[in-house]
CSV table of C-alpha atoms in Angstrom, one decimal:
chain,number,residue,atom,x,y,z
E,116,MET,CA,54.9,104.6,29.7
E,117,GLU,CA,53.0,104.6,26.4
E,118,ASN,CA,52.7,108.1,25.0
E,119,GLN,CA,48.8,107.6,23.7
E,120,LEU,CA,47.9,106.2,27.0
E,121,LEU,CA,46.4,108.9,29.6
E,122,THR,CA,47.2,108.7,33.4
E,123,THR,CA,44.2,108.3,35.6
E,124,THR,CA,44.3,112.2,36.7
E,125,GLN,CA,44.3,113.0,33.0
E,126,ALA,CA,41.5,110.7,32.0
E,127,VAL,CA,39.0,112.0,34.7
E,128,ASP,CA,39.6,115.7,35.2
E,129,PRO,CA,38.7,116.8,32.1
E,130,VAL,CA,35.5,114.5,31.9
E,131,PHE,CA,34.6,116.2,35.4
E,132,MET,CA,35.5,119.8,34.0
E,133,PHE,CA,33.5,119.0,31.1
E,134,LEU,CA,30.3,117.7,33.1
E,135,PHE,CA,30.7,120.5,35.7
E,136,GLY,CA,31.0,123.2,32.8
E,137,ALA,CA,27.8,121.7,31.1
E,138,CYS,CA,25.6,121.6,34.2
E,139,LEU,CA,26.6,125.0,35.0
E,140,VAL,CA,25.6,126.5,31.7
E,141,LEU,CA,22.3,124.9,31.9
E,142,LEU,CA,21.8,125.9,35.5
E,143,VAL,CA,22.8,129.4,34.4
E,144,GLY,CA,20.7,129.5,31.4
E,145,ILE,CA,17.8,128.0,32.9
E,146,THR,CA,17.7,130.3,35.8
E,147,ALA,CA,18.2,133.3,33.9
E,148,THR,CA,15.2,132.4,31.5
E,149,MET,CA,13.1,131.3,34.4
E,150,ILE,CA,13.4,135.1,36.3
E,151,PHE,CA,13.2,136.7,32.4
E,152,PHE,CA,9.6,135.1,32.2
E,153,VAL,CA,8.8,135.6,35.5
E,154,VAL,CA,9.5,139.4,35.5
E,155,ARG,CA,8.3,139.8,31.6
E,156,TYR,CA,5.2,137.8,32.0
E,157,ARG,CA,3.9,138.4,35.7
E,158,ARG,CA,0.0,138.5,36.3
E,159,SER,CA,0.1,142.1,37.1
E,160,LYS,CA,1.3,143.1,33.7
E,161,ASN,CA,-0.1,140.5,31.7
E,162,PRO,CA,-3.5,139.5,33.5
E,163,GLU,CA,-4.5,137.6,30.3
E,164,PRO,CA,-2.9,135.2,28.1
E,165,THR,CA,-2.2,136.9,24.6
E,166,SER,CA,0.0,134.1,23.2
E,167,GLN,CA,-1.6,132.8,20.0
E,168,VAL,CA,1.5,130.3,19.2
E,169,SER,CA,0.3,126.6,18.9
E,170,GLY,CA,3.6,125.5,18.5
E,171,SER,CA,7.3,125.6,17.0
E,172,PRO,CA,9.1,122.9,15.1
E,173,LEU,CA,12.1,124.8,15.3
E,174,LEU,CA,12.1,124.9,19.0
E,175,GLU,CA,11.2,121.2,19.2
E,176,VAL,CA,14.1,120.3,16.9
E,177,ILE,CA,16.8,122.6,19.1
E,178,TRP,CA,15.7,121.0,22.5
E,179,THR,CA,15.7,117.4,21.0
E,180,LEU,CA,18.9,118.1,19.2
E,181,LEU,CA,21.0,119.8,21.9
E,182,PRO,CA,20.5,117.4,24.9
E,183,THR,CA,21.3,114.6,22.4
E,184,ILE,CA,24.7,116.0,21.5
E,185,LEU,CA,25.3,116.7,25.0
E,186,VAL,CA,24.7,113.3,26.1
E,187,MET,CA,26.5,111.6,23.6
E,188,GLY,CA,29.4,114.0,24.1
E,189,MET,CA,29.2,113.2,27.7
E,190,PHE,CA,29.0,109.2,27.0
E,191,TYR,CA,32.1,109.7,24.6
E,192,TYR,CA,34.2,111.5,26.9
E,193,GLY,CA,33.0,108.8,29.7
E,194,TRP,CA,33.6,105.5,27.7
E,195,THR,CA,37.2,106.8,26.5
E,196,SER,CA,38.2,107.8,30.2
E,197,TYR,CA,36.8,104.5,31.4
E,198,LEU,CA,39.0,102.5,28.8
E,199,SER,CA,42.1,104.6,30.0
E,200,LEU,CA,41.4,103.6,33.9
E,201,ARG,CA,41.3,100.0,32.8
E,202,THR,CA,44.1,99.8,30.3
E,203,VAL,CA,47.0,98.8,32.6
E,204,PRO,CA,50.5,99.8,30.7
E,205,LYS,CA,52.8,96.9,30.0
E,206,ASN,CA,55.6,98.0,32.1
E,207,ALA,CA,53.6,98.8,35.2
E,208,MET,CA,55.0,97.2,38.4
E,209,GLN,CA,52.8,94.9,40.1
E,210,VAL,CA,51.5,95.2,43.9
E,211,LYS,CA,48.9,92.9,45.5
E,212,ALA,CA,46.6,94.9,48.1
E,213,GLU,CA,45.2,92.7,50.8
E,214,ALA,CA,42.4,94.5,52.3
E,215,ARG,CA,40.9,92.9,55.7
E,216,MET,CA,39.1,94.3,58.9
E,217,TRP,CA,40.5,97.0,59.5
E,218,SER,CA,43.9,97.6,57.7
E,219,TRP,CA,45.8,96.8,54.7
E,220,ASP,CA,48.9,94.9,53.8
E,221,PHE,CA,50.8,95.7,50.5
E,222,ILE,CA,52.6,92.8,48.9
E,223,TYR,CA,55.8,93.4,46.3
E,224,GLN,CA,56.9,90.9,44.0
E,225,ASN,CA,60.1,90.4,45.9
E,226,GLY,CA,58.1,89.2,48.9
E,227,LYS,CA,58.1,92.1,50.8
E,228,HIS,CA,55.0,93.4,53.0
E,229,SER,CA,54.1,97.0,54.2
E,230,PRO,CA,51.0,98.7,55.6
E,231,LYS,CA,51.5,101.6,53.4
E,232,LEU,CA,51.6,101.5,49.3
E,233,VAL,CA,55.1,103.0,48.6
E,234,VAL,CA,55.6,103.6,44.7
E,235,PRO,CA,58.4,105.2,42.8
E,236,VAL,CA,57.6,108.4,41.2
E,237,GLY,CA,56.8,108.6,37.2
E,238,ARG,CA,56.2,104.7,36.8
E,239,PRO,CA,52.8,103.2,36.5
E,240,VAL,CA,51.7,100.7,39.4
E,241,GLN,CA,49.3,98.1,39.0
E,242,VAL,CA,47.4,97.1,42.6
E,243,ASN,CA,45.8,93.8,42.4
E,244,LEU,CA,43.1,94.2,45.2
E,245,GLU,CA,42.3,91.0,47.3
E,246,SER,CA,39.8,90.8,50.5
E,247,GLU,CA,40.0,88.4,53.1
E,248,ASP,CA,36.7,89.2,54.8
E,249,VAL,CA,34.1,91.4,53.6
E,250,ILE,CA,33.7,94.0,51.0
E,251,HIS,CA,36.0,96.9,50.8
E,252,GLY,CA,36.8,100.0,48.8
E,253,PHE,CA,39.9,100.8,47.3
E,254,TYR,CA,40.1,104.9,47.2
E,255,VAL,CA,42.7,107.3,46.5
E,256,PRO,CA,41.4,110.8,45.8
E,257,ALA,CA,44.5,112.2,44.5
E,258,PHE,CA,44.8,109.8,41.6
E,259,ARG,CA,41.0,109.6,40.9
E,260,ILE,CA,40.7,105.9,41.4
E,261,LYS,CA,38.1,104.0,43.7
E,262,ARG,CA,37.4,100.4,43.1
E,263,ASP,CA,35.6,97.7,45.1
E,264,VAL,CA,38.0,94.9,47.0
E,265,VAL,CA,35.2,92.2,46.9
E,266,PRO,CA,35.9,88.6,48.4
E,267,GLY,CA,36.7,86.0,45.8
E,268,MET,CA,36.9,88.4,43.1
E,269,LYS,CA,39.9,89.5,41.2
E,270,ASN,CA,39.7,93.4,40.7
E,271,HIS,CA,42.7,95.9,39.8
E,272,VAL,CA,43.5,99.4,39.7
E,273,TRP,CA,46.4,101.2,38.3
E,274,PHE,CA,48.1,104.8,38.4
E,275,VAL,CA,51.1,106.9,38.0
E,276,ALA,CA,52.4,109.2,41.1
E,277,SER,CA,54.0,112.1,38.9
E,278,SER,CA,55.6,113.8,41.9
E,279,PRO,CA,56.8,112.7,45.4
E,280,GLY,CA,54.6,113.0,48.4
E,281,SER,CA,52.1,111.1,50.8
E,282,TYR,CA,48.4,110.6,49.5
E,283,ASP,CA,45.8,109.5,51.7
E,284,LEU,CA,44.2,106.3,50.8
E,285,PHE,CA,40.8,105.2,52.3
E,286,CYS,CA,38.4,102.3,52.1
E,287,SER,CA,35.4,103.7,50.8
E,288,GLN,CA,32.7,100.9,51.6
E,289,TYR,CA,31.5,100.5,55.4
E,290,CYS,CA,33.0,97.1,56.6
E,291,GLY,CA,32.3,97.3,60.3
E,292,THR,CA,33.1,99.0,63.4
E,293,GLY,CA,36.5,99.6,62.8
E,294,HIS,CA,36.0,101.2,59.3
E,295,SER,CA,36.5,104.8,60.0
E,296,ALA,CA,40.1,103.5,61.0
E,297,MET,CA,41.0,101.9,58.1
E,298,ILE,CA,43.0,104.5,56.6
E,299,THR,CA,47.0,104.5,55.2
E,300,THR,CA,48.9,106.4,52.6
E,301,VAL,CA,50.6,105.9,49.3
E,302,GLU,CA,53.8,107.1,49.5
E,303,ALA,CA,55.5,108.5,46.2
E,304,VAL,CA,59.2,108.4,46.4
E,305,PRO,CA,62.0,109.0,43.7
E,306,ALA,CA,63.0,105.7,41.9
E,307,ASP,CA,66.5,105.4,43.6
E,308,LYS,CA,65.2,105.6,47.2
E,309,PHE,CA,62.2,103.2,46.3
E,310,GLU,CA,64.6,100.5,44.9
E,311,ALA,CA,66.6,101.2,48.2
E,312,TRP,CA,63.4,100.7,50.1
E,313,LEU,CA,62.3,97.5,48.2
E,314,ASN,CA,65.3,95.8,48.6
E,315,GLU,CA,66.3,96.7,52.3
E,316,LYS,CA,66.1,93.9,54.7
E,317,ALA,CA,63.8,93.9,57.6
E,318,ALA,CA,65.4,94.5,61.0
E,319,GLU,CA,66.7,91.0,62.6
E,320,GLY,CA,65.6,92.9,66.2
E,321,GLY,CA,63.0,90.7,67.6
E,322,ALA,CA,60.9,94.1,68.2
E,323,ALA,CA,61.1,95.6,64.9
E,324,LYS,CA,60.0,91.9,63.5
E,325,GLY,CA,57.3,91.7,66.0
E,326,LYS,CA,55.7,95.4,65.0
E,327,ALA,CA,56.2,94.3,61.4
E,328,LEU,CA,54.0,91.1,61.9
E,329,LEU,CA,51.6,93.0,63.5
E,330,GLU,CA,51.3,95.6,60.9
E,331,SER,CA,51.1,93.0,58.3
E,332,HIS,CA,48.5,90.6,60.0
E,333,GLY,CA,46.4,93.8,60.6
E,334,CYS,CA,46.4,93.8,64.2
E,335,LEU,CA,47.3,97.5,64.5
E,336,GLY,CA,44.2,98.7,62.9
E,337,CYS,CA,42.1,97.6,65.7
E,338,HIS,CA,44.9,98.0,68.7
E,339,SER,CA,47.1,100.8,69.2
E,340,LEU,CA,50.7,100.7,70.9
E,341,ASP,CA,50.6,103.8,72.8
E,342,GLY,CA,47.6,103.2,74.9
E,343,SER,CA,45.4,105.3,72.4
E,344,THR,CA,41.7,104.1,72.2
E,345,LYS,CA,40.7,102.1,69.1
E,346,VAL,CA,38.0,99.2,68.4
E,347,GLY,CA,40.2,96.9,70.2
E,348,PRO,CA,42.2,97.1,73.7
E,349,THR,CA,45.4,98.8,73.6
E,350,PHE,CA,48.9,96.6,73.7
E,351,LYS,CA,50.4,99.1,75.6
E,352,GLY,CA,50.7,97.3,79.2
E,353,LEU,CA,48.6,94.7,78.2
E,354,TYR,CA,50.9,91.8,79.1
E,355,GLY,CA,50.7,90.8,82.6
E,356,SER,CA,47.9,93.0,83.6
E,357,GLN,CA,44.2,91.7,84.8
E,358,VAL,CA,41.7,92.3,82.4
E,359,LYS,CA,38.0,91.6,82.9
E,360,VAL,CA,36.4,89.0,80.2
E,361,THR,CA,33.3,87.3,79.2
E,362,ARG,CA,33.8,83.5,78.9
E,363,GLY,CA,30.7,81.3,78.1
E,364,GLY,CA,28.4,83.7,79.2
E,365,LYS,CA,30.3,83.9,82.6
E,366,ALA,CA,32.4,87.2,83.8
E,367,GLU,CA,35.7,86.5,85.0
E,368,THR,CA,39.1,88.2,85.4
E,369,VAL,CA,42.1,86.8,83.7
E,370,LYS,CA,46.1,87.5,83.8
E,371,VAL,CA,47.3,88.6,80.7
E,372,ASP,CA,50.0,85.8,79.8
E,373,GLU,CA,51.2,83.9,76.7
E,374,ALA,CA,48.3,81.5,77.1
E,375,TYR,CA,45.7,84.3,76.9
E,376,LEU,CA,47.5,86.2,74.2
E,377,ARG,CA,47.7,83.2,71.9
E,378,GLU,CA,44.0,82.0,72.5
E,379,SER,CA,42.9,85.8,71.8
E,380,ILE,CA,44.7,85.6,68.6
E,381,LEU,CA,43.4,82.2,67.0
E,382,ASN,CA,40.2,82.2,69.0
E,383,PRO,CA,39.0,85.8,69.5
E,384,GLY,CA,35.5,84.8,70.4
E,385,ALA,CA,36.6,82.6,73.3
E,386,ALA,CA,37.0,85.3,75.9
E,387,ILE,CA,35.5,88.7,75.2
E,388,VAL,CA,37.3,91.7,76.7
E,389,GLU,CA,34.9,93.9,79.0
E,390,GLY,CA,33.7,96.9,77.0
E,391,PHE,CA,34.7,95.8,73.6
E,392,PRO,CA,32.8,94.4,70.7
E,393,PRO,CA,33.1,90.7,69.9
E,394,ILE,CA,34.3,91.8,66.3
E,395,MET,CA,37.8,90.2,66.0
E,396,PRO,CA,37.8,87.7,63.2
E,397,LYS,CA,39.7,84.5,63.5
E,398,SER,CA,43.2,84.1,62.3
E,399,ASP,CA,45.1,81.5,60.6
E,400,ILE,CA,48.7,82.9,61.6
E,401,PRO,CA,51.8,80.7,61.3
E,402,GLU,CA,53.2,79.2,64.6
E,403,GLY,CA,56.7,81.2,63.7
E,404,ASP,CA,55.1,84.3,63.4
E,405,LEU,CA,52.6,84.3,66.0
E,406,LYS,CA,55.4,83.1,68.6
E,407,VAL,CA,57.4,86.5,67.6
E,408,MET,CA,54.3,88.3,67.6
E,409,VAL,CA,53.6,87.3,71.4
E,410,GLU,CA,57.4,87.9,72.3
E,411,PHE,CA,56.8,91.7,71.1
E,412,LEU,CA,53.6,92.1,73.1
E,413,GLU,CA,55.5,90.6,76.3
E,414,GLY,CA,57.9,93.4,75.8
E,415,GLU,CA,54.9,96.3,75.5
E,416,LYS,CA,54.4,96.9,79.3
């Protein structure tokens, strides 16, 4: 990475400390002055005003000049830090982040998909942000980055993970019922482990591929595999069970089979499961992916 280019953390932290320090000095100074004046010039000690001062040019210059210098300092540090946040290193690795209600899908240059953002330690990473539905927010507190993900608008962030670890990644814009569950992680790993992970082939087993497709298409953002409660019905034990749905305004009980699963995925508003809100968006899932996903769900009994 270019020596003169700051990382996002190095760009943001000094600005925060400068603003915090300035505010702290002003708070202490103003509070101390206020307390001094309240005690020194209290009414019991000074019942009548005695000051004959009508003005002070020196004070007027001071209280005009000092705030101006402070504000210009804030602007300078803020502007230079903003330039660092928006200037991406030339050797940055490119990753596309697709946001949808309510999950993330990270796509690498070799076509690999991942529900987590896996990155190599010490290398700049540019994340190109796209939304498939509503406004989301890409927010990683550990790297001091937060950027809106707007449908039809190109946006990006970049960062460098300086040490291995797992860092929380949140959606910072309220995007519907499952917003609070739209959480994943940035997994920073050594360069050799990252290359091995990036180039490994997906398991050929149907179960592994089916689960991977459910993750990449965002299904596991609303549906669990272990029976836990989310905004949508759990997949555990779903196939072959009887569920109560509302179809065309009328209640009915249906058996969960292949036809029902296909309908629920491709046209989720056709039959709404009792007790769950009608919030699932329509999906344009390729037939090959859909077949593997349905076969996987058949095995989740």
